[in-house]
Amino acid sequence: MESFIQGNHFITQSEVNKFLLAILLCGLIGTERELRAKQAGLKTMIMIGLGSTLFTILSVKIGLNSQDRIASNIVTGIGFLGAGVIFREENRIKGLTTACVIWIVAAIGMAIGDGYYEQAIGVTVVVLLALIFFPYIEAVLERTNTAREYKISKKYEGEDIDAVEYYIKRTSGLKFQRGLQEMRDGQISGTWTAKGSPENHKKFVNQMLQDEKILEFHF
């Protein structure tokens, strides 16, 4: 077996080491994604890492005159794979972090394939630290700055949308950013993106539900 690996055959010991390192590093990132029940988990990350490593190795071997002709297309191709895990759920975009992880796992595989082991290991450590600790930071920030989208429709009684906006700002304690506004069939409606604490969001929703002038309220 050793003579086969080290001979002039299909694979070399250096390439075997590259594949094993790709499995290890991308597997660590995939394990974190798997534990968080994300769309792209352990198997996906390992496959992406191995594929990027192999493409880079082949790019060096085949592209004698242009060694980047295959590897350069990994950057483009992996974008389509990452786009497949991004979707909209209610008022939020999901999957952006997983798409970014797919992109960076491919970069790690390329680094390994071209022999830049220190860079691959260093980036893997940074990615793992970010994936593990950033959710806790985000949780702290979310408790004070949660963003939600609201749509309010009221019967038009001579007041413009600024009066409606002033009313909801005054009664909520939230920071609002105005979205689409429209007037139709005697009703004035608007959408707002509001930021603030969950307690203020709850307070605002309760106030709107008790307002008899509101005809529609999406929250």
Tab-separated table of C-alpha atoms in Angstrom:
chain	number	residue	atom	x	y	z
A	1	MET	CA	0.000	0.000	0.000
A	2	GLU	CA	2.815	2.392	0.915
A	3	SER	CA	4.583	1.748	-2.373
A	4	PHE	CA	1.341	2.429	-4.209
A	5	ILE	CA	0.828	5.718	-2.374
A	6	GLN	CA	4.386	6.905	-2.765
A	7	GLY	CA	4.915	5.617	-6.299
A	8	ASN	CA	4.027	7.298	-9.557
A	9	HIS	CA	0.416	6.239	-9.332
A	10	PHE	CA	-2.869	7.954	-8.672
A	11	ILE	CA	-2.147	9.595	-5.336
A	12	THR	CA	0.827	10.705	-3.254
A	13	GLN	CA	1.363	10.733	0.507
A	14	SER	CA	1.270	14.541	0.463
A	15	GLU	CA	-2.151	14.478	-1.193
A	16	VAL	CA	-3.443	11.918	1.303
A	17	ASN	CA	-2.331	14.223	4.110
A	18	LYS	CA	-4.156	17.105	2.457
A	19	PHE	CA	-7.398	15.131	2.235
A	20	LEU	CA	-7.112	14.019	5.871
A	21	LEU	CA	-6.493	17.587	7.020
A	22	ALA	CA	-9.474	18.790	4.961
A	23	ILE	CA	-11.676	16.151	6.594
A	24	LEU	CA	-10.456	17.194	10.044
A	25	LEU	CA	-10.788	20.967	9.681
A	26	CYS	CA	-14.019	21.010	7.665
A	27	GLY	CA	-15.397	18.246	9.886
A	28	LEU	CA	-14.880	20.422	12.970
A	29	ILE	CA	-16.827	23.248	11.381
A	30	GLY	CA	-19.475	20.812	10.138
A	31	THR	CA	-19.859	19.357	13.628
A	32	GLU	CA	-20.659	22.797	15.017
A	33	ARG	CA	-23.260	23.307	12.278
A	34	GLU	CA	-24.688	19.833	12.943
A	35	LEU	CA	-25.024	20.489	16.682
A	36	ARG	CA	-26.992	23.656	15.897
A	37	ALA	CA	-29.240	21.703	13.476
A	38	LYS	CA	-28.365	23.874	10.472
A	39	GLN	CA	-29.206	22.977	6.873
A	40	ALA	CA	-25.571	22.208	5.970
A	41	GLY	CA	-23.981	19.981	8.588
A	42	LEU	CA	-21.089	17.562	9.025
A	43	LYS	CA	-21.374	15.596	5.782
A	44	THR	CA	-21.960	18.677	3.653
A	45	MET	CA	-18.976	20.578	5.054
A	46	ILE	CA	-16.641	17.601	4.646
A	47	MET	CA	-17.772	17.099	1.041
A	48	ILE	CA	-17.297	20.783	0.223
A	49	GLY	CA	-13.854	20.808	1.828
A	50	LEU	CA	-12.733	17.625	0.067
A	51	GLY	CA	-14.097	18.832	-3.259
A	52	SER	CA	-12.306	22.167	-3.002
A	53	THR	CA	-9.081	20.443	-1.993
A	54	LEU	CA	-9.280	18.005	-4.922
A	55	PHE	CA	-10.146	20.722	-7.444
A	56	THR	CA	-7.177	22.773	-6.266
A	57	ILE	CA	-4.804	19.802	-6.496
A	58	LEU	CA	-6.071	18.997	-9.992
A	59	SER	CA	-5.793	22.640	-10.984
A	60	VAL	CA	-2.090	22.574	-10.128
A	61	LYS	CA	-1.524	19.210	-11.837
A	62	ILE	CA	-3.547	19.746	-15.005
A	63	GLY	CA	-3.177	23.466	-15.555
A	64	LEU	CA	0.538	23.496	-16.317
A	65	ASN	CA	0.328	26.830	-18.106
A	66	SER	CA	-2.468	28.277	-15.956
A	67	GLN	CA	-2.626	26.606	-12.557
A	68	ASP	CA	-5.544	28.700	-11.375
A	69	ARG	CA	-7.973	27.932	-14.211
A	70	ILE	CA	-9.878	25.232	-12.271
A	71	ALA	CA	-9.401	26.588	-8.749
A	72	SER	CA	-10.630	30.057	-9.724
A	73	ASN	CA	-14.012	28.626	-10.658
A	74	ILE	CA	-14.517	27.209	-7.170
A	75	VAL	CA	-15.196	30.739	-5.913
A	76	THR	CA	-17.948	31.186	-8.501
A	77	GLY	CA	-19.402	27.701	-8.245
A	78	ILE	CA	-19.619	27.627	-4.465
A	79	GLY	CA	-21.778	30.753	-4.567
A	80	PHE	CA	-24.621	28.812	-6.186
A	81	LEU	CA	-24.393	26.159	-3.471
A	82	GLY	CA	-24.468	28.777	-0.733
A	83	ALA	CA	-27.460	30.518	-2.281
A	84	GLY	CA	-29.446	27.298	-1.928
A	85	VAL	CA	-29.468	27.505	1.870
A	86	ILE	CA	-30.714	31.113	2.045
A	87	PHE	CA	-34.458	31.573	2.430
A	88	ARG	CA	-36.994	34.014	3.855
A	89	GLU	CA	-38.960	32.978	6.912
A	90	GLU	CA	-41.730	35.354	7.979
A	91	ASN	CA	-39.955	38.711	8.327
A	92	ARG	CA	-36.408	37.408	8.600
A	93	ILE	CA	-33.737	36.070	6.244
A	94	LYS	CA	-32.427	32.662	7.285
A	95	GLY	CA	-29.322	30.769	6.228
A	96	LEU	CA	-26.912	33.660	5.639
A	97	THR	CA	-24.430	32.407	8.228
A	98	THR	CA	-24.533	28.869	6.838
A	99	ALA	CA	-24.001	30.223	3.309
A	100	CYS	CA	-20.964	32.167	4.531
A	101	VAL	CA	-19.629	29.059	6.270
A	102	ILE	CA	-19.989	27.056	3.031
A	103	TRP	CA	-18.018	29.758	1.225
A	104	ILE	CA	-15.217	29.827	3.799
A	105	VAL	CA	-15.029	26.015	4.046
A	106	ALA	CA	-14.376	25.987	0.309
A	107	ALA	CA	-11.613	28.555	0.869
A	108	ILE	CA	-10.101	26.351	3.582
A	109	GLY	CA	-10.140	23.410	1.177
A	110	MET	CA	-8.392	25.503	-1.484
A	111	ALA	CA	-5.726	26.579	1.020
A	112	ILE	CA	-5.090	22.959	1.980
A	113	GLY	CA	-5.012	21.856	-1.654
A	114	ASP	CA	-2.274	24.362	-2.436
A	115	GLY	CA	-0.252	23.573	0.705
A	116	TYR	CA	-1.128	26.605	2.857
A	117	TYR	CA	-1.745	24.550	6.000
A	118	GLU	CA	-1.057	27.259	8.592
A	119	GLN	CA	-3.559	29.609	6.966
A	120	ALA	CA	-6.188	26.845	6.765
A	121	ILE	CA	-5.751	25.885	10.425
A	122	GLY	CA	-5.712	29.509	11.585
A	123	VAL	CA	-8.900	30.403	9.705
A	124	THR	CA	-10.614	27.250	11.003
A	125	VAL	CA	-9.851	28.256	14.589
A	126	VAL	CA	-11.183	31.780	14.005
A	127	VAL	CA	-14.361	30.454	12.333
A	128	LEU	CA	-15.032	28.012	15.181
A	129	LEU	CA	-14.541	30.715	17.805
A	130	ALA	CA	-16.906	33.006	15.924
A	131	LEU	CA	-19.575	30.320	15.480
A	132	ILE	CA	-19.391	29.237	19.112
A	133	PHE	CA	-19.233	32.581	20.915
A	134	PHE	CA	-21.012	35.044	18.596
A	135	PRO	CA	-24.498	33.539	19.229
A	136	TYR	CA	-24.146	34.465	22.911
A	137	ILE	CA	-23.205	38.023	21.985
A	138	GLU	CA	-26.130	38.175	19.555
A	139	ALA	CA	-28.475	36.943	22.285
A	140	VAL	CA	-27.381	39.786	24.567
A	141	LEU	CA	-27.848	42.335	21.773
A	142	GLU	CA	-31.233	40.883	20.822
A	143	ARG	CA	-32.526	41.418	24.349
A	144	THR	CA	-32.008	45.147	23.893
A	145	ASN	CA	-32.349	45.620	20.133
A	146	THR	CA	-34.802	43.147	18.620
A	147	ALA	CA	-36.034	44.058	15.120
A	148	ARG	CA	-39.574	43.273	13.946
A	149	GLU	CA	-41.783	44.386	11.083
A	150	TYR	CA	-45.308	45.723	11.601
A	151	LYS	CA	-48.118	46.642	9.239
A	152	ILE	CA	-50.947	48.861	10.449
A	153	SER	CA	-54.146	49.827	8.623
A	154	LYS	CA	-56.579	52.458	9.916
A	155	LYS	CA	-59.648	54.176	8.567
A	156	TYR	CA	-58.639	57.493	7.022
A	157	GLU	CA	-60.076	60.368	9.085
A	158	GLY	CA	-58.099	63.301	7.738
A	159	GLU	CA	-54.822	62.495	9.470
A	160	ASP	CA	-51.721	61.791	7.413
A	161	ILE	CA	-49.229	58.972	7.906
A	162	ASP	CA	-46.949	61.199	9.979
A	163	ALA	CA	-49.652	61.482	12.626
A	164	VAL	CA	-50.018	57.695	12.699
A	165	GLU	CA	-46.244	57.271	12.954
A	166	TYR	CA	-46.003	59.812	15.774
A	167	TYR	CA	-48.741	57.943	17.603
A	168	ILE	CA	-47.037	54.555	17.458
A	169	LYS	CA	-43.659	56.035	18.396
A	170	ARG	CA	-45.139	57.855	21.381
A	171	THR	CA	-46.908	54.784	22.719
A	172	SER	CA	-44.165	52.206	22.214
A	173	GLY	CA	-40.685	53.430	23.122
A	174	LEU	CA	-39.406	51.672	20.006
A	175	LYS	CA	-37.278	53.080	17.193
A	176	PHE	CA	-39.181	52.922	13.909
A	177	GLN	CA	-38.024	53.033	10.306
A	178	ARG	CA	-40.781	53.771	7.806
A	179	GLY	CA	-41.441	51.367	4.949
A	180	LEU	CA	-44.160	51.245	2.275
A	181	GLN	CA	-47.189	53.519	2.804
A	182	GLU	CA	-50.442	53.449	0.859
A	183	MET	CA	-53.992	54.830	0.752
A	184	ARG	CA	-56.756	52.564	-0.574
A	185	ASP	CA	-60.548	52.348	-0.214
A	186	GLY	CA	-60.649	54.901	2.578
A	187	GLN	CA	-57.919	53.160	4.548
A	188	ILE	CA	-54.444	54.438	5.291
A	189	SER	CA	-51.821	51.776	5.947
A	190	GLY	CA	-48.094	51.547	6.427
A	191	THR	CA	-45.284	49.210	7.307
A	192	TRP	CA	-42.541	49.900	9.821
A	193	THR	CA	-39.423	48.112	10.984
A	194	ALA	CA	-39.173	48.586	14.721
A	195	LYS	CA	-36.165	48.022	16.981
A	196	GLY	CA	-36.125	47.789	20.729
A	197	SER	CA	-36.390	45.441	23.686
A	198	PRO	CA	-38.801	42.461	23.579
A	199	GLU	CA	-40.688	44.068	26.482
A	200	ASN	CA	-41.339	47.224	24.453
A	201	HIS	CA	-42.424	45.137	21.463
A	202	LYS	CA	-44.888	43.274	23.666
A	203	LYS	CA	-46.155	46.530	25.142
A	204	PHE	CA	-46.603	48.012	21.669
A	205	VAL	CA	-48.485	44.960	20.341
A	206	ASN	CA	-50.850	44.981	23.309
A	207	GLN	CA	-51.568	48.680	22.805
A	208	MET	CA	-52.280	48.208	19.102
A	209	LEU	CA	-54.590	45.262	19.762
A	210	GLN	CA	-56.663	47.438	22.108
A	211	ASP	CA	-56.936	50.325	19.627
A	212	GLU	CA	-60.423	50.135	18.115
A	213	LYS	CA	-59.458	52.472	15.234
A	214	ILE	CA	-57.042	49.921	13.797
A	215	LEU	CA	-58.613	47.757	11.103
A	216	GLU	CA	-55.610	45.515	10.361
A	217	PHE	CA	-52.501	44.800	12.375
A	218	HIS	CA	-49.774	42.414	11.184
A	219	PHE	CA	-47.072	41.651	13.738
